[in-house]
Tab-separated table of C-alpha atoms in Angstrom:
chain	number	residue	atom	x	y	z
A	1	MET	CA	-9.574	4.822	-8.809
A	2	GLY	CA	-12.927	4.016	-10.126
A	3	HIS	CA	-14.845	4.884	-7.238
A	4	GLN	CA	-13.093	7.393	-5.669
A	5	GLN	CA	-14.987	9.903	-3.773
A	6	SER	CA	-14.681	13.852	-4.498
A	7	VAL	CA	-14.162	16.281	-1.527
A	8	ASP	CA	-16.361	19.763	-2.354
A	9	ASP	CA	-14.518	22.613	-2.048
A	10	ASN	CA	-16.128	24.430	1.014
A	11	THR	CA	-17.069	21.793	2.805
A	12	LEU	CA	-15.793	17.945	3.984
A	13	ARG	CA	-18.099	15.239	3.528
A	14	HIS	CA	-18.024	12.788	6.359
A	15	PRO	CA	-17.991	9.202	4.770
A	16	LEU	CA	-20.807	7.932	6.672
A	17	ALA	CA	-23.157	10.638	5.271
A	18	GLU	CA	-26.313	9.374	3.606
A	19	LYS	CA	-26.944	10.270	-0.013
A	20	THR	CA	-29.666	12.671	1.179
A	21	ASP	CA	-27.585	14.510	3.389
A	22	PRO	CA	-29.382	18.211	3.341
A	23	LEU	CA	-25.934	19.899	4.645
A	24	GLY	CA	-24.307	21.612	2.206
A	25	ALA	CA	-21.077	23.616	1.419
A	26	GLY	CA	-20.025	25.961	4.101
A	27	GLN	CA	-23.100	24.779	6.720
A	28	SER	CA	-21.994	24.693	9.923
A	29	GLY	CA	-25.324	23.433	11.986
A	30	PRO	CA	-26.286	20.035	12.572
A	31	ASN	CA	-29.064	17.867	11.096
A	32	PRO	CA	-32.471	19.762	11.431
A	33	SER	CA	-34.082	16.611	12.924
A	34	ARG	CA	-31.192	16.532	15.527
A	35	ARG	CA	-31.201	20.377	15.902
A	36	SER	CA	-35.104	19.533	16.788
A	37	ALA	CA	-34.940	16.983	19.239
A	38	LYS	CA	-31.878	18.732	21.405
A	39	SER	CA	-34.624	21.861	21.749
A	40	LEU	CA	-36.830	19.465	23.421
A	41	ASP	CA	-34.209	19.103	26.232
A	42	PRO	CA	-33.166	22.650	26.968
A	43	GLY	CA	-31.481	21.760	30.147
A	44	ARG	CA	-28.933	19.393	28.341
A	45	GLU	CA	-28.406	22.392	25.979
A	46	ARG	CA	-27.878	24.871	29.062
A	47	VAL	CA	-25.093	21.892	30.461
A	48	LYS	CA	-23.521	21.898	27.192
A	49	ALA	CA	-23.242	25.376	26.513
A	50	ARG	CA	-21.848	26.419	30.015
A	51	ARG	CA	-19.052	23.374	29.412
A	52	GLU	CA	-18.237	25.325	25.886
A	53	ILE	CA	-17.612	28.765	27.564
A	54	GLY	CA	-15.632	26.964	30.412
A	55	ARG	CA	-13.514	25.231	27.538
A	56	PHE	CA	-13.167	28.594	25.586
A	57	LEU	CA	-12.220	30.338	28.595
A	58	ARG	CA	-9.958	27.774	29.911
A	59	ASP	CA	-8.179	27.921	26.220
A	60	ARG	CA	-7.568	32.091	26.461
A	61	LEU	CA	-6.830	31.845	30.547
A	62	ASP	CA	-3.357	32.662	29.818
A	63	TRP	CA	-4.195	35.274	27.250
A	64	ILE	CA	-6.699	36.904	29.745
A	65	LEU	CA	-4.467	36.982	32.730
A	66	LEU	CA	-1.705	38.759	30.583
A	67	VAL	CA	-3.919	41.594	29.417
A	68	LEU	CA	-5.412	41.917	32.981
A	69	GLY	CA	-1.654	41.622	34.348
A	70	ASN	CA	-0.548	44.396	31.775
A	71	ALA	CA	-3.428	46.605	32.385
A	72	PHE	CA	-2.909	46.705	36.133
A	73	LEU	CA	0.920	47.367	35.942
A	74	VAL	CA	-0.045	50.418	33.584
A	75	MET	CA	-3.000	51.622	35.980
A	76	ALA	CA	-0.262	51.128	38.936
A	77	TRP	CA	2.458	52.767	37.238
A	78	PHE	CA	0.103	56.054	36.757
A	79	SER	CA	-1.083	55.998	40.078
A	80	LEU	CA	2.574	56.247	41.340
A	81	SER	CA	3.526	58.785	38.730
A	82	PHE	CA	0.539	60.934	39.491
A	83	ALA	CA	0.955	60.369	43.174
A	84	GLN	CA	4.744	61.557	43.229
A	85	GLU	CA	3.383	64.796	41.337
A	86	GLY	CA	1.003	65.332	44.398
A	87	VAL	CA	-2.028	64.644	42.763
A	88	ASP	CA	-4.741	64.145	45.316
A	89	PHE	CA	-6.039	60.156	45.265
A	90	ASP	CA	-9.315	61.689	45.223
A	91	ARG	CA	-8.943	62.714	42.047
A	92	LEU	CA	-7.096	60.146	40.676
A	93	GLY	CA	-9.404	57.379	41.956
A	94	PRO	CA	-12.054	57.841	39.492
A	95	VAL	CA	-9.922	58.220	36.755
A	96	VAL	CA	-7.839	55.005	37.499
A	97	LEU	CA	-11.137	52.749	37.719
A	98	TYR	CA	-12.557	54.694	34.987
A	99	GLY	CA	-9.603	52.926	32.630
A	100	GLY	CA	-9.844	49.945	34.454
A	101	GLY	CA	-13.421	49.656	33.369
A	102	ILE	CA	-12.430	50.293	29.809
A	103	THR	CA	-10.040	47.891	30.166
A	104	PHE	CA	-12.198	44.896	31.654
A	105	GLY	CA	-15.328	46.005	29.237
A	106	LEU	CA	-13.249	45.862	26.022
A	107	LEU	CA	-11.518	42.610	26.984
A	108	LEU	CA	-15.375	41.110	27.221
A	109	VAL	CA	-16.231	42.526	23.805
A	110	PHE	CA	-13.203	40.841	22.239
A	111	LEU	CA	-14.052	37.603	24.056
A	112	LEU	CA	-17.582	37.835	23.066
A	113	VAL	CA	-16.579	38.550	19.664
A	114	ASP	CA	-14.162	35.885	19.622
A	115	TRP	CA	-16.500	33.194	21.018
A	116	LEU	CA	-19.336	33.979	18.390
A	117	ARG	CA	-16.735	33.361	15.689
A	118	TRP	CA	-15.483	30.134	17.175
A	119	ARG	CA	-18.611	28.479	18.761
A	120	PRO	CA	-19.968	27.175	15.462
A	121	VAL	CA	-16.906	25.781	14.263
A	122	GLY	CA	-15.954	24.132	17.581
A	123	ARG	CA	-19.448	22.474	17.718
A	124	SER	CA	-19.214	21.404	14.236
A	125	LEU	CA	-15.890	19.738	14.930
A	126	GLN	CA	-17.385	18.318	18.155
A	127	ASP	CA	-20.229	16.847	16.313
A	128	LEU	CA	-18.048	15.810	13.636
A	129	ALA	CA	-16.230	13.630	16.169
A	130	ALA	CA	-19.607	12.391	17.374
A	131	GLY	CA	-20.772	11.132	14.299
A	132	GLN	CA	-23.611	13.986	14.096
A	133	GLN	CA	-22.032	16.396	11.939
A	134	ARG	CA	-21.203	15.913	7.891
A	135	SER	CA	-19.315	18.731	7.222
A	136	VAL	CA	-16.486	21.111	8.656
A	137	PRO	CA	-17.280	24.924	7.688
A	138	VAL	CA	-15.106	27.550	6.931
A	139	GLY	CA	-14.635	29.928	9.519
A	140	PRO	CA	-13.652	33.584	9.235
A	141	LEU	CA	-10.484	33.002	10.535
A	142	TYR	CA	-7.235	31.553	8.648
A	143	ILE	CA	-6.624	29.046	11.687
A	144	GLN	CA	-9.757	27.631	10.898
A	145	ARG	CA	-9.227	27.500	7.496
A	146	GLN	CA	-6.247	25.822	8.082
A	147	ILE	CA	-8.222	23.199	10.376
A	148	ARG	CA	-10.659	22.921	7.575
A	149	ASP	CA	-7.818	21.913	4.824
A	150	ALA	CA	-6.021	19.871	7.542
A	151	VAL	CA	-9.258	17.847	8.102
A	152	ARG	CA	-10.140	17.475	4.613
A	153	GLN	CA	-6.798	16.179	3.614
A	154	LEU	CA	-6.828	13.423	6.450
A	155	GLU	CA	-9.917	12.470	5.021
A	156	ARG	CA	-8.594	12.223	1.555
A	157	ALA	CA	-5.913	9.850	2.792
A	158	ARG	CA	-8.290	7.997	4.725
A	159	LEU	CA	-10.329	7.452	2.082
A	160	ALA	CA	-7.488	6.486	-0.253
A	161	GLU	CA	-6.356	4.133	2.227
A	162	HIS	CA	-9.951	2.496	2.756
A	163	HIS	CA	-10.415	2.157	-1.049
A	164	ARG	CA	-6.722	0.631	-1.050
A	165	ALA	CA	-7.670	-2.034	1.745
A	166	GLN	CA	-11.088	-2.761	0.081
A	167	ALA	CA	-9.468	-3.302	-3.518
A	168	GLU	CA	-6.890	-5.668	-1.769
A	169	LYS	CA	-9.663	-7.488	0.079
A	170	GLN	CA	-11.761	-7.965	-3.282
A	171	ARG	CA	-8.393	-8.779	-4.844
A	172	HIS	CA	-7.724	-11.603	-2.176
A	173	LEU	CA	-11.368	-12.715	-2.561
A	174	ASP	CA	-11.294	-13.070	-6.325
A	175	PHE	CA	-8.187	-15.172	-6.357
A	176	MET	CA	-9.059	-17.392	-3.658
A	177	ASN	CA	-12.595	-18.084	-5.552
A	178	GLN	CA	-10.703	-18.368	-8.567
A	179	TRP	CA	-8.052	-20.689	-6.699
A	180	VAL	CA	-10.676	-22.920	-5.275
A	181	HIS	CA	-12.260	-23.256	-8.711
A	182	GLN	CA	-9.046	-24.063	-10.335
A	183	MET	CA	-8.230	-26.704	-7.605
A	184	LYS	CA	-10.782	-28.557	-8.256
A	185	THR	CA	-9.710	-29.972	-11.417
A	186	PRO	CA	-6.504	-31.635	-10.210
A	187	VAL	CA	-8.515	-33.018	-7.163
A	188	SER	CA	-11.405	-34.593	-9.401
A	189	ALA	CA	-8.607	-36.061	-11.727
A	190	LEU	CA	-6.743	-37.803	-8.830
A	191	SER	CA	-9.842	-38.989	-7.339
A	192	LEU	CA	-10.607	-40.632	-10.953
A	193	LEU	CA	-7.088	-41.815	-11.259
A	194	ALA	CA	-7.252	-43.548	-7.767
A	195	GLN	CA	-10.611	-45.143	-8.827
A	196	HIS	CA	-9.121	-46.781	-11.946
A	197	PRO	CA	-8.197	-50.665	-11.715
A	198	ASP	CA	-4.823	-49.685	-13.491
A	199	ALA	CA	-4.066	-46.751	-11.001
A	200	ALA	CA	-0.200	-47.729	-11.197
A	201	SER	CA	0.238	-47.097	-14.680
A	202	TYR	CA	-1.243	-43.584	-14.321
A	203	ARG	CA	1.376	-42.583	-12.045
A	204	ALA	CA	3.011	-39.865	-14.314
A	205	GLU	CA	-0.635	-38.196	-14.383
A	206	MET	CA	-1.044	-38.304	-10.857
A	207	GLU	CA	2.180	-36.601	-10.108
A	208	GLU	CA	1.449	-33.979	-12.215
A	209	GLU	CA	-1.637	-33.349	-10.858
A	210	LEU	CA	-0.035	-33.389	-7.638
A	211	ASP	CA	2.213	-30.754	-8.590
A	212	THR	CA	-0.508	-28.281	-9.682
A	213	LEU	CA	-2.066	-28.474	-6.251
A	214	ASP	CA	1.598	-27.761	-4.283
A	215	GLN	CA	1.832	-24.851	-6.564
A	216	GLY	CA	-1.336	-23.789	-6.145
A	217	LEU	CA	-0.831	-24.272	-2.518
A	218	GLU	CA	2.313	-22.244	-2.569
A	219	MET	CA	0.804	-19.433	-4.273
A	220	VAL	CA	-2.290	-18.758	-1.847
A	221	LEU	CA	0.071	-19.240	1.028
A	222	HIS	CA	2.320	-16.636	-0.100
A	223	MET	CA	-0.210	-14.378	-1.085
A	224	ALA	CA	-1.295	-14.318	2.363
A	225	ARG	CA	2.038	-13.995	4.286
A	226	LEU	CA	2.458	-10.727	1.461
A	227	ASN	CA	0.346	-8.621	3.775
A	228	GLU	CA	2.888	-9.140	6.629
A	229	PHE	CA	5.813	-8.972	4.452
A	230	ALA	CA	7.778	-7.128	6.791
A	231	LEU	CA	7.374	-9.346	9.373
A	232	ASP	CA	8.490	-12.131	7.507
A	233	PHE	CA	11.622	-11.663	5.480
A	234	HIS	CA	15.308	-11.419	6.291
A	235	LEU	CA	17.976	-10.092	3.856
A	236	ASP	CA	20.718	-12.480	3.917
A	237	ARG	CA	23.761	-13.808	1.513
A	238	VAL	CA	22.639	-15.944	-0.768
A	239	ASP	CA	24.701	-18.216	-3.762
A	240	LEU	CA	22.126	-17.306	-6.611
A	241	LYS	CA	23.689	-20.208	-9.038
A	242	ALA	CA	23.678	-22.669	-6.203
A	243	GLU	CA	20.147	-21.738	-5.507
A	244	VAL	CA	18.717	-21.971	-8.788
A	245	ASN	CA	20.734	-25.327	-9.428
A	246	ARG	CA	19.023	-26.587	-6.110
A	247	ILE	CA	15.346	-25.865	-7.482
A	248	VAL	CA	16.704	-27.439	-10.789
A	249	GLY	CA	17.280	-30.277	-9.364
A	250	GLU	CA	14.192	-31.108	-7.196
A	251	ARG	CA	11.958	-30.363	-10.340
A	252	LYS	CA	14.319	-33.217	-12.494
A	253	ARG	CA	10.679	-35.341	-12.554
A	254	GLN	CA	8.864	-32.440	-14.086
A	255	TRP	CA	11.724	-31.954	-16.729
A	256	ILE	CA	11.510	-34.996	-17.861
A	257	ARG	CA	7.814	-35.202	-18.313
A	258	HIS	CA	7.107	-32.141	-20.192
A	259	ARG	CA	10.497	-32.395	-22.314
A	260	LEU	CA	11.793	-29.267	-21.002
A	261	PHE	CA	15.648	-29.234	-19.933
A	262	PRO	CA	17.313	-26.399	-18.440
A	263	ARG	CA	20.915	-25.202	-19.236
A	264	TRP	CA	23.344	-22.551	-18.607
A	265	GLU	CA	24.432	-20.241	-21.494
A	266	LYS	CA	26.562	-18.107	-19.347
A	267	GLU	CA	29.106	-19.096	-17.240
A	268	ASP	CA	31.469	-17.462	-14.700
A	269	ASP	CA	33.805	-18.892	-12.188
A	270	GLY	CA	33.362	-15.983	-9.662
A	271	SER	CA	30.931	-15.746	-6.949
A	272	TRP	CA	27.039	-14.976	-7.419
A	273	ASP	CA	26.521	-14.345	-3.955
A	274	VAL	CA	23.409	-11.581	-3.750
A	275	TYR	CA	21.298	-10.227	-1.057
A	276	THR	CA	17.907	-11.413	-0.701
A	277	ASP	CA	15.685	-13.448	1.281
A	278	SER	CA	15.865	-17.068	0.537
A	279	LYS	CA	12.546	-18.202	1.393
A	280	TRP	CA	11.044	-15.205	-0.948
A	281	ASN	CA	13.523	-15.336	-3.458
A	282	ARG	CA	12.725	-19.195	-3.654
A	283	PHE	CA	8.823	-18.450	-4.185
A	284	VAL	CA	10.175	-15.961	-6.982
A	285	LEU	CA	11.918	-18.539	-8.789
A	286	ASP	CA	9.364	-21.267	-8.717
A	287	GLN	CA	6.851	-19.121	-10.175
A	288	LEU	CA	9.303	-18.193	-12.975
A	289	PHE	CA	10.181	-22.039	-13.635
A	290	ASN	CA	6.436	-22.917	-13.316
A	291	ASN	CA	5.365	-20.293	-15.855
A	292	ALA	CA	7.896	-21.589	-18.219
A	293	ILE	CA	6.803	-25.468	-17.629
A	294	LYS	CA	3.032	-24.063	-18.163
A	295	TYR	CA	3.415	-22.361	-21.493
A	296	ALA	CA	6.221	-23.968	-23.199
A	297	SER	CA	5.235	-27.278	-22.630
A	298	GLN	CA	1.722	-26.681	-24.347
A	299	HIS	CA	3.196	-24.890	-26.878
A	300	ARG	CA	4.682	-28.020	-28.775
A	301	ASP	CA	5.012	-31.624	-27.847
A	302	THR	CA	8.518	-31.529	-29.101
A	303	SER	CA	11.919	-31.341	-26.641
A	304	GLN	CA	12.727	-27.840	-25.860
A	305	TYR	CA	15.661	-25.979	-23.707
A	306	LEU	CA	15.042	-23.636	-20.760
A	307	HIS	CA	17.982	-21.143	-21.143
A	308	LEU	CA	19.497	-19.614	-17.865
A	309	SER	CA	22.079	-17.137	-17.618
A	310	LEU	CA	23.689	-14.925	-14.508
A	311	GLN	CA	25.482	-11.856	-15.552
A	312	LYS	CA	27.340	-9.412	-13.671
A	313	GLU	CA	26.750	-5.508	-13.972
A	314	GLY	CA	28.941	-3.414	-11.473
A	315	GLU	CA	26.957	-4.251	-8.331
A	316	ARG	CA	23.943	-6.009	-9.933
A	317	VAL	CA	23.620	-9.251	-10.495
A	318	HIS	CA	20.897	-10.291	-13.860
A	319	PHE	CA	19.364	-13.798	-13.854
A	320	THR	CA	17.430	-14.578	-16.983
A	321	ILE	CA	15.327	-17.359	-17.793
A	322	ARG	CA	14.555	-17.796	-21.611
A	323	ASP	CA	11.903	-20.436	-22.535
A	324	GLU	CA	10.915	-21.340	-26.012
A	325	GLY	CA	7.327	-20.913	-25.582
A	326	PRO	CA	4.639	-19.153	-27.565
A	327	GLY	CA	5.821	-15.887	-26.112
A	328	ILE	CA	3.885	-12.882	-25.090
A	329	PRO	CA	1.796	-10.686	-27.604
A	330	PRO	CA	3.645	-7.157	-27.815
A	331	GLN	CA	-0.220	-5.552	-26.057
A	332	ASP	CA	-0.226	-7.761	-23.235
A	333	ILE	CA	3.343	-7.176	-21.710
A	334	PRO	CA	2.676	-3.828	-19.884
A	335	ARG	CA	-0.070	-5.580	-18.074
A	336	VAL	CA	1.390	-8.932	-17.201
A	337	PHE	CA	2.186	-7.686	-13.722
A	338	ASP	CA	-1.591	-6.772	-13.228
A	339	PRO	CA	-3.429	-8.948	-10.907
A	340	PHE	CA	-5.735	-11.587	-12.785
A	341	PHE	CA	-4.495	-10.386	-16.055
A	342	THR	CA	-4.048	-13.320	-18.337
A	343	GLY	CA	-4.157	-12.008	-21.737
A	344	GLU	CA	-4.111	-13.794	-24.898
A	345	ASN	CA	-2.048	-16.942	-23.588
A	346	GLY	CA	-4.482	-16.951	-20.980
A	347	ARG	CA	-7.250	-17.849	-23.312
A	348	ARG	CA	-4.893	-20.418	-25.467
A	349	PHE	CA	-3.785	-22.428	-22.534
A	350	ALA	CA	-4.871	-23.900	-19.387
A	351	GLN	CA	-4.550	-23.233	-15.575
A	352	ALA	CA	-3.781	-19.446	-16.247
A	353	THR	CA	-4.544	-17.713	-12.815
A	354	GLY	CA	-3.336	-14.029	-13.443
A	355	MET	CA	-1.490	-13.870	-10.321
A	356	GLY	CA	1.876	-15.662	-10.752
A	357	LEU	CA	3.720	-12.595	-11.842
A	358	TYR	CA	1.521	-10.122	-9.923
A	359	LEU	CA	2.714	-11.704	-6.626
A	360	VAL	CA	6.399	-12.203	-8.368
A	361	LYS	CA	6.113	-8.342	-8.812
A	362	GLN	CA	5.158	-7.420	-5.363
A	363	VAL	CA	7.839	-9.853	-3.654
A	364	VAL	CA	10.491	-8.324	-6.070
A	365	ASP	CA	9.312	-4.867	-5.347
A	366	SER	CA	9.585	-5.540	-1.344
A	367	LEU	CA	12.830	-7.182	-1.688
A	368	GLY	CA	14.145	-4.135	-3.409
A	369	HIS	CA	15.050	-6.047	-6.759
A	370	GLY	CA	14.331	-5.542	-10.303
A	371	ILE	CA	12.480	-7.759	-12.767
A	372	ARG	CA	11.699	-7.090	-16.443
A	373	ILE	CA	10.279	-9.306	-19.294
A	374	LYS	CA	10.860	-9.629	-23.034
A	375	SER	CA	9.243	-11.372	-25.596
A	376	PRO	CA	10.501	-11.271	-29.386
A	377	LEU	CA	8.126	-11.615	-32.098
A	378	LYS	CA	9.562	-14.913	-33.044
A	379	GLY	CA	8.431	-16.316	-30.070
A	380	GLY	CA	9.825	-17.389	-26.464
A	381	THR	CA	9.641	-14.954	-23.327
A	382	SER	CA	12.846	-14.074	-21.201
A	383	VAL	CA	12.346	-12.953	-17.624
A	384	CYS	CA	15.262	-11.109	-15.982
A	385	VAL	CA	15.569	-10.468	-12.195
A	386	THR	CA	18.161	-8.187	-10.670
A	387	TYR	CA	19.851	-8.349	-7.720
A	388	GLN	CA	22.295	-6.626	-5.463
A	389	SER	CA	25.575	-8.218	-5.630
A	390	VAL	CA	27.655	-9.131	-2.499
A	391	GLY	CA	31.566	-7.645	-2.958
A	392	ALA	CA	31.113	-7.298	-6.585
A	393	ASN	CA	34.493	-7.435	-8.035
A	394	GLY	CA	35.110	-4.760	-11.211
A	395	ASN	CA	36.922	-7.053	-13.188
A	396	GLU	CA	34.327	-9.762	-13.487
A	397	THR	CA	31.880	-7.910	-15.957
A	398	GLY	CA	29.603	-11.074	-16.285
A	399	GLU	CA	31.020	-11.649	-19.922
A	400	GLU	CA	30.073	-14.902	-21.893
A	401	LYS	CA	32.971	-17.213	-21.621
A	402	LYS	CA	33.771	-18.539	-25.123
A	403	ASP	CA	35.765	-21.718	-25.995
A	404	ALA	CA	38.410	-22.071	-28.279
A	405	GLY	CA	36.120	-21.965	-31.341
A	406	GLY	CA	34.596	-18.437	-30.012
A	407	GLN	CA	31.202	-20.445	-29.271
A	408	VAL	CA	28.998	-20.013	-26.301
A	409	SER	CA	29.154	-22.536	-23.903
A	410	HIS	CA	26.350	-24.298	-22.378
A	411	GLU	CA	25.958	-26.689	-19.374
A	412	ASN	CA	23.254	-28.840	-18.650
A	413	ILE	CA	22.233	-28.726	-15.122
A	414	TRP	CA	18.925	-31.168	-14.520
A	415	GLY	CA	20.848	-33.995	-14.826
């Protein structure tokens, strides 16, 4: 990502740190200004120190008790052993007390050394949690380095998620700004047509502008729902061919108005049931048909066909839409699923948002389907969506059915 922050090898920068943060790699103390402010309140510092010592001892209480218990057992064992050998207790007592003192002294020395090693890191972690510290220092212990590395990794993940959320938010904002700007055109056109004395004669133009508004509203509605996709989808058994025929039938006026006629190129009498979410799949198919209408109808004024095909391949079903439009330049194909990318065709044809195929890709990936686009140099664009078949039959390979003359049969389905 272009604005990705780097994490220094010896320190972890807090995301709220100012650019003038004086702390460098491996520094364990808080900000000097904060340190001087604290020195003005020694009572508060003493209370904080007592609490730190209390937490330090509580964390090591089991270990302290274990050491003292073992020392007591060793001294008791020596005392009993010497007593059995007839050693006078007056001579044994100082030895036992001396050994206990040495054990207790060594324990205190070890705790002091441990305290001096842990105190800077402990304070830094507390200050970091309170927003007063900008870095996690590297302590001398292996566990301290592990803590530093773990915190650094968590911070990297948090920053990556933050950048992703910011990019998504900006993408939504850009899309809404662009969408509002584009929706002004059909609204203004409808307003002018409605004011015309002979408005009834412009029925076809008004229907086209209404279709544009409807498509724009559907796109922005589904984009808003896409963030909560997991809560708004349900995989079910769907008859794909029946669903395509239903959508084509509902768009009959559009096909006639744009002189674009859908027809099936490949037929099969078998089942075309697939696993998908009917609502989100309907959105995907609508966007693909919208693109075909948008570009093919503006490419030339003569009548054109929109070629549809279904093909089975093992447990997969491929649905393909192929138009006779201008096609997509080869250099643009790798980027057609990028947000706001319109490419060369976006500059030649009106109403290109660059978000239709991006949303289609997001939905298709979320549903576990596949999608690919081909565009030969001679023109036309072919979009293939791959589904998971329901009860795929190995004898049905989805090959083209041919008539007696060996030609591929076609079926007009728009009416």
